[in-house]
């Protein structure tokens, strides 16, 4: 446990295979940071800005995240040696949860967009997600906005379709050595078969690539063939990709190119 900038306390949890999905205990030494009169629920917010409402349960053994934790666990495909960092915001008992996979890379989740163009969260209410805020949140030292960068954000945010789709900002894990692409669990469960199969990715020039879609428990990803797609389409960190499901196993990938990083950055 420790404190971030602005004296924001935090704690971490290691999630192993076979981890209890029914509840998660808040470390006893961390409880001193919580209000004496606990609300009925806490809010868990992931890297896309989506929120999960989880009931708080107080027992003689401690305080637990209970009802709603299993849904969060499944939606984020946990249970494969992940490292979770819970940053406490204080307001409305909200935690920003940063998830690191066993490869040591931070998982950056794309927003799952339904045909009404709103993000569905497990809280049961649709909520619009600001992609621009999401991208800024990922940067440790966000650079000053430029007209070019703002244009890319606006273009990606203005995208709409009658087909289901999700958005992802490319990170090192997506385009570096041995890259993979995590498919949001909500999207995978609704639109993909629950077995390993092949899907076809197409770009705007109607070129196609066959990519392996692998699912194991709550893990859903594009793996074999994804590296070739990344190379052929010259994807790089910061590019925004929208994956639009046109048919059962056919996805059109819209790429919004990130501008070159400015040399002048704001320090935070």
GROMACS .gro file of C-alpha atoms in nm:
model
  268
    1UNK     CA    1   0.000   0.000   0.000
    2UNK     CA    2   0.109   0.359  -0.052
    3UNK     CA    3   0.011   0.699  -0.184
    4UNK     CA    4   0.005   0.850  -0.534
    5UNK     CA    5   0.036   1.214  -0.632
    6UNK     CA    6  -0.211   1.425  -0.438
    7UNK     CA    7  -0.195   1.181  -0.141
    8UNK     CA    8  -0.426   0.932  -0.307
    9UNK     CA    9  -0.394   0.602  -0.118
   10UNK     CA   10  -0.380   0.275  -0.305
   11UNK     CA   11  -0.349  -0.098  -0.253
   12UNK     CA   12  -0.284  -0.393  -0.484
   13UNK     CA   13  -0.408  -0.748  -0.527
   14UNK     CA   14  -0.264  -1.049  -0.709
   15UNK     CA   15  -0.528  -1.252  -0.891
   16UNK     CA   16  -0.428  -1.614  -0.943
   17UNK     CA   17  -0.599  -1.899  -1.124
   18UNK     CA   18  -0.876  -2.034  -0.904
   19UNK     CA   19  -0.907  -1.703  -0.719
   20UNK     CA   20  -1.236  -1.651  -0.532
   21UNK     CA   21  -1.472  -1.471  -0.769
   22UNK     CA   22  -1.747  -1.411  -0.512
   23UNK     CA   23  -1.573  -1.142  -0.309
   24UNK     CA   24  -1.247  -0.951  -0.260
   25UNK     CA   25  -1.122  -0.829   0.076
   26UNK     CA   26  -0.997  -0.473   0.116
   27UNK     CA   27  -0.668  -0.493   0.313
   28UNK     CA   28  -0.737  -0.429   0.685
   29UNK     CA   29  -0.462  -0.165   0.707
   30UNK     CA   30  -0.625   0.023   0.418
   31UNK     CA   31  -0.960   0.057   0.598
   32UNK     CA   32  -0.834   0.365   0.784
   33UNK     CA   33  -0.862   0.559   0.456
   34UNK     CA   34  -1.231   0.480   0.419
   35UNK     CA   35  -1.512   0.684   0.574
   36UNK     CA   36  -1.635   0.566   0.913
   37UNK     CA   37  -1.988   0.544   0.782
   38UNK     CA   38  -1.948   0.322   0.479
   39UNK     CA   39  -2.189   0.357   0.188
   40UNK     CA   40  -2.368   0.049   0.062
   41UNK     CA   41  -2.151   0.015  -0.245
   42UNK     CA   42  -1.820   0.109  -0.406
   43UNK     CA   43  -1.746   0.201  -0.767
   44UNK     CA   44  -1.473   0.026  -0.967
   45UNK     CA   45  -1.363   0.219  -1.276
   46UNK     CA   46  -1.145   0.062  -1.546
   47UNK     CA   47  -0.912   0.216  -1.805
   48UNK     CA   48  -1.196   0.284  -2.049
   49UNK     CA   49  -1.385   0.490  -1.791
   50UNK     CA   50  -1.661   0.232  -1.752
   51UNK     CA   51  -1.791   0.179  -1.399
   52UNK     CA   52  -1.900  -0.127  -1.202
   53UNK     CA   53  -2.102  -0.088  -0.882
   54UNK     CA   54  -2.002  -0.340  -0.617
   55UNK     CA   55  -2.173  -0.395  -0.283
   56UNK     CA   56  -1.966  -0.347   0.032
   57UNK     CA   57  -1.996  -0.616   0.298
   58UNK     CA   58  -1.864  -0.559   0.652
   59UNK     CA   59  -1.796  -0.865   0.868
   60UNK     CA   60  -1.591  -0.944   1.178
   61UNK     CA   61  -1.305  -1.046   0.947
   62UNK     CA   62  -1.302  -0.720   0.750
   63UNK     CA   63  -1.459  -0.530   0.461
   64UNK     CA   64  -1.524  -0.703   0.130
   65UNK     CA   65  -1.623  -0.613  -0.223
   66UNK     CA   66  -1.903  -0.860  -0.277
   67UNK     CA   67  -2.213  -0.844  -0.501
   68UNK     CA   68  -2.089  -0.716  -0.836
   69UNK     CA   69  -1.728  -0.828  -0.792
   70UNK     CA   70  -1.791  -1.152  -0.981
   71UNK     CA   71  -1.930  -0.953  -1.274
   72UNK     CA   72  -1.625  -0.724  -1.273
   73UNK     CA   73  -1.400  -1.032  -1.251
   74UNK     CA   74  -1.564  -1.195  -1.554
   75UNK     CA   75  -1.594  -0.879  -1.762
   76UNK     CA   76  -1.219  -0.819  -1.731
   77UNK     CA   77  -1.115  -1.180  -1.794
   78UNK     CA   78  -0.930  -1.211  -1.463
   79UNK     CA   79  -0.782  -1.527  -1.315
   80UNK     CA   80  -0.454  -1.559  -1.504
   81UNK     CA   81  -0.197  -1.411  -1.265
   82UNK     CA   82  -0.295  -1.046  -1.295
   83UNK     CA   83  -0.172  -0.759  -1.077
   84UNK     CA   84  -0.450  -0.515  -0.985
   85UNK     CA   85  -0.378  -0.168  -0.850
   86UNK     CA   86  -0.670   0.004  -0.673
   87UNK     CA   87  -0.630   0.384  -0.661
   88UNK     CA   88  -0.876   0.538  -0.414
   89UNK     CA   89  -1.050   0.855  -0.528
   90UNK     CA   90  -1.245   0.911  -0.212
   91UNK     CA   91  -1.547   1.054  -0.389
   92UNK     CA   92  -1.843   0.814  -0.363
   93UNK     CA   93  -1.596   0.543  -0.259
   94UNK     CA   94  -1.457   0.512  -0.612
   95UNK     CA   95  -1.148   0.312  -0.709
   96UNK     CA   96  -0.960   0.348  -1.038
   97UNK     CA   97  -0.841  -0.007  -1.107
   98UNK     CA   98  -0.531  -0.056  -1.322
   99UNK     CA   99  -0.482  -0.413  -1.444
  100UNK     CA  100  -0.143  -0.558  -1.538
  101UNK     CA  101  -0.126  -0.896  -1.712
  102UNK     CA  102   0.129  -1.166  -1.634
  103UNK     CA  103   0.344  -1.024  -1.916
  104UNK     CA  104   0.390  -0.710  -1.706
  105UNK     CA  105   0.197  -0.486  -1.947
  106UNK     CA  106  -0.098  -0.273  -1.849
  107UNK     CA  107  -0.425  -0.388  -1.999
  108UNK     CA  108  -0.595  -0.106  -2.188
  109UNK     CA  109  -0.960  -0.184  -2.236
  110UNK     CA  110  -1.161  -0.060  -2.529
  111UNK     CA  111  -1.514   0.065  -2.485
  112UNK     CA  112  -1.784  -0.176  -2.593
  113UNK     CA  113  -2.028   0.017  -2.808
  114UNK     CA  114  -2.380  -0.103  -2.878
  115UNK     CA  115  -2.590   0.003  -3.172
  116UNK     CA  116  -2.735   0.293  -2.974
  117UNK     CA  117  -2.377   0.427  -2.959
  118UNK     CA  118  -2.357   0.412  -2.581
  119UNK     CA  119  -2.136   0.204  -2.361
  120UNK     CA  120  -2.313  -0.055  -2.148
  121UNK     CA  121  -2.169  -0.109  -1.803
  122UNK     CA  122  -2.265  -0.375  -1.555
  123UNK     CA  123  -2.419  -0.110  -1.334
  124UNK     CA  124  -2.727  -0.157  -1.550
  125UNK     CA  125  -2.733   0.189  -1.699
  126UNK     CA  126  -2.587   0.305  -2.033
  127UNK     CA  127  -2.323   0.573  -2.006
  128UNK     CA  128  -2.132   0.758  -2.273
  129UNK     CA  129  -1.757   0.725  -2.254
  130UNK     CA  130  -1.514   1.001  -2.343
  131UNK     CA  131  -1.241   0.843  -2.552
  132UNK     CA  132  -1.035   1.161  -2.527
  133UNK     CA  133  -1.042   1.142  -2.146
  134UNK     CA  134  -0.949   0.774  -2.166
  135UNK     CA  135  -0.643   0.844  -2.379
  136UNK     CA  136  -0.528   1.125  -2.155
  137UNK     CA  137  -0.571   0.900  -1.853
  138UNK     CA  138  -0.327   0.646  -1.998
  139UNK     CA  139  -0.039   0.896  -2.021
  140UNK     CA  140   0.187   0.948  -1.720
  141UNK     CA  141   0.294   1.288  -1.858
  142UNK     CA  142   0.028   1.392  -2.107
  143UNK     CA  143   0.155   1.610  -2.387
  144UNK     CA  144  -0.007   1.937  -2.480
  145UNK     CA  145  -0.304   1.903  -2.712
  146UNK     CA  146  -0.234   1.984  -3.073
  147UNK     CA  147  -0.487   2.049  -3.352
  148UNK     CA  148  -0.376   1.723  -3.515
  149UNK     CA  149  -0.423   1.515  -3.199
  150UNK     CA  150  -0.760   1.674  -3.125
  151UNK     CA  151  -0.872   1.601  -3.479
  152UNK     CA  152  -0.791   1.231  -3.440
  153UNK     CA  153  -0.983   1.213  -3.112
  154UNK     CA  154  -1.285   1.385  -3.262
  155UNK     CA  155  -1.284   1.159  -3.567
  156UNK     CA  156  -1.275   0.845  -3.354
  157UNK     CA  157  -1.540   0.973  -3.113
  158UNK     CA  158  -1.773   1.068  -3.397
  159UNK     CA  159  -1.770   0.718  -3.544
  160UNK     CA  160  -2.111   0.550  -3.545
  161UNK     CA  161  -2.246   0.229  -3.694
  162UNK     CA  162  -2.553   0.008  -3.688
  163UNK     CA  163  -2.316  -0.286  -3.635
  164UNK     CA  164  -2.166  -0.367  -3.292
  165UNK     CA  165  -1.811  -0.243  -3.241
  166UNK     CA  166  -1.550  -0.165  -2.979
  167UNK     CA  167  -1.263   0.083  -2.963
  168UNK     CA  168  -0.906   0.025  -2.849
  169UNK     CA  169  -0.608   0.258  -2.824
  170UNK     CA  170  -0.299   0.065  -2.930
  171UNK     CA  171  -0.048   0.003  -2.652
  172UNK     CA  172   0.291  -0.168  -2.642
  173UNK     CA  173   0.122  -0.502  -2.570
  174UNK     CA  174  -0.085  -0.462  -2.887
  175UNK     CA  175   0.191  -0.365  -3.131
  176UNK     CA  176   0.522  -0.465  -2.966
  177UNK     CA  177   0.696  -0.801  -2.948
  178UNK     CA  178   0.451  -1.093  -2.947
  179UNK     CA  179   0.149  -0.865  -2.971
  180UNK     CA  180  -0.206  -0.970  -2.886
  181UNK     CA  181  -0.534  -0.784  -2.877
  182UNK     CA  182  -0.771  -0.834  -2.586
  183UNK     CA  183  -1.135  -0.846  -2.688
  184UNK     CA  184  -1.363  -0.693  -2.420
  185UNK     CA  185  -1.536  -0.976  -2.237
  186UNK     CA  186  -1.880  -0.821  -2.277
  187UNK     CA  187  -1.832  -0.797  -2.654
  188UNK     CA  188  -1.686  -1.147  -2.682
  189UNK     CA  189  -1.967  -1.314  -2.490
  190UNK     CA  190  -2.235  -1.143  -2.696
  191UNK     CA  191  -2.086  -1.170  -3.045
  192UNK     CA  192  -1.816  -1.440  -3.060
  193UNK     CA  193  -1.839  -1.818  -3.016
  194UNK     CA  194  -1.712  -1.948  -2.685
  195UNK     CA  195  -1.441  -2.155  -2.848
  196UNK     CA  196  -1.115  -2.102  -3.035
  197UNK     CA  197  -1.179  -2.018  -3.398
  198UNK     CA  198  -1.062  -1.805  -3.691
  199UNK     CA  199  -1.190  -1.456  -3.770
  200UNK     CA  200  -1.123  -1.234  -4.069
  201UNK     CA  201  -0.998  -0.878  -4.024
  202UNK     CA  202  -1.044  -0.633  -4.311
  203UNK     CA  203  -0.903  -0.284  -4.355
  204UNK     CA  204  -1.045   0.014  -4.542
  205UNK     CA  205  -0.883  -0.107  -4.865
  206UNK     CA  206  -1.074  -0.436  -4.842
  207UNK     CA  207  -0.758  -0.636  -4.778
  208UNK     CA  208  -0.812  -0.930  -4.543
  209UNK     CA  209  -0.615  -1.123  -4.279
  210UNK     CA  210  -0.710  -1.443  -4.100
  211UNK     CA  211  -0.650  -1.419  -3.727
  212UNK     CA  212  -0.689  -1.670  -3.448
  213UNK     CA  213  -0.953  -1.582  -3.189
  214UNK     CA  214  -0.871  -1.767  -2.867
  215UNK     CA  215  -1.091  -1.796  -2.562
  216UNK     CA  216  -1.000  -1.967  -2.237
  217UNK     CA  217  -1.232  -1.916  -1.944
  218UNK     CA  218  -1.274  -1.540  -1.920
  219UNK     CA  219  -0.981  -1.460  -2.151
  220UNK     CA  220  -1.066  -1.351  -2.506
  221UNK     CA  221  -0.801  -1.235  -2.750
  222UNK     CA  222  -0.677  -1.215  -3.109
  223UNK     CA  223  -0.340  -1.383  -3.123
  224UNK     CA  224  -0.189  -1.579  -3.414
  225UNK     CA  225  -0.208  -1.363  -3.727
  226UNK     CA  226  -0.256  -1.040  -3.531
  227UNK     CA  227   0.116  -0.959  -3.555
  228UNK     CA  228   0.098  -0.977  -3.935
  229UNK     CA  229  -0.205  -0.748  -3.935
  230UNK     CA  230  -0.020  -0.499  -3.713
  231UNK     CA  231   0.287  -0.506  -3.941
  232UNK     CA  232   0.099  -0.483  -4.270
  233UNK     CA  233  -0.117  -0.196  -4.148
  234UNK     CA  234   0.174  -0.017  -3.979
  235UNK     CA  235  -0.004   0.017  -3.646
  236UNK     CA  236   0.180   0.199  -3.370
  237UNK     CA  237   0.129   0.298  -3.009
  238UNK     CA  238  -0.141   0.562  -2.977
  239UNK     CA  239  -0.334   0.465  -3.289
  240UNK     CA  240  -0.705   0.425  -3.227
  241UNK     CA  241  -0.866   0.118  -3.380
  242UNK     CA  242  -1.237   0.057  -3.407
  243UNK     CA  243  -1.335  -0.306  -3.459
  244UNK     CA  244  -1.670  -0.323  -3.637
  245UNK     CA  245  -1.837  -0.664  -3.654
  246UNK     CA  246  -1.990  -0.688  -4.004
  247UNK     CA  247  -2.069  -1.061  -3.997
  248UNK     CA  248  -2.036  -1.352  -3.756
  249UNK     CA  249  -1.658  -1.383  -3.797
  250UNK     CA  250  -1.574  -1.080  -4.009
  251UNK     CA  251  -1.445  -0.754  -3.863
  252UNK     CA  252  -1.374  -0.426  -4.038
  253UNK     CA  253  -1.093  -0.238  -3.864
  254UNK     CA  254  -1.100   0.141  -3.884
  255UNK     CA  255  -0.763   0.297  -3.799
  256UNK     CA  256  -0.724   0.653  -3.674
  257UNK     CA  257  -0.356   0.737  -3.690
  258UNK     CA  258  -0.194   0.900  -3.389
  259UNK     CA  259   0.009   1.212  -3.472
  260UNK     CA  260   0.374   1.224  -3.382
  261UNK     CA  261   0.427   1.291  -3.012
  262UNK     CA  262   0.504   1.655  -2.942
  263UNK     CA  263   0.840   1.736  -2.790
  264UNK     CA  264   0.691   1.974  -2.532
  265UNK     CA  265   0.507   1.797  -2.253
  266UNK     CA  266   0.333   1.908  -1.938
  267UNK     CA  267   0.480   1.758  -1.623
  268UNK     CA  268   0.238   1.639  -1.363
   0.00000   0.00000   0.00000
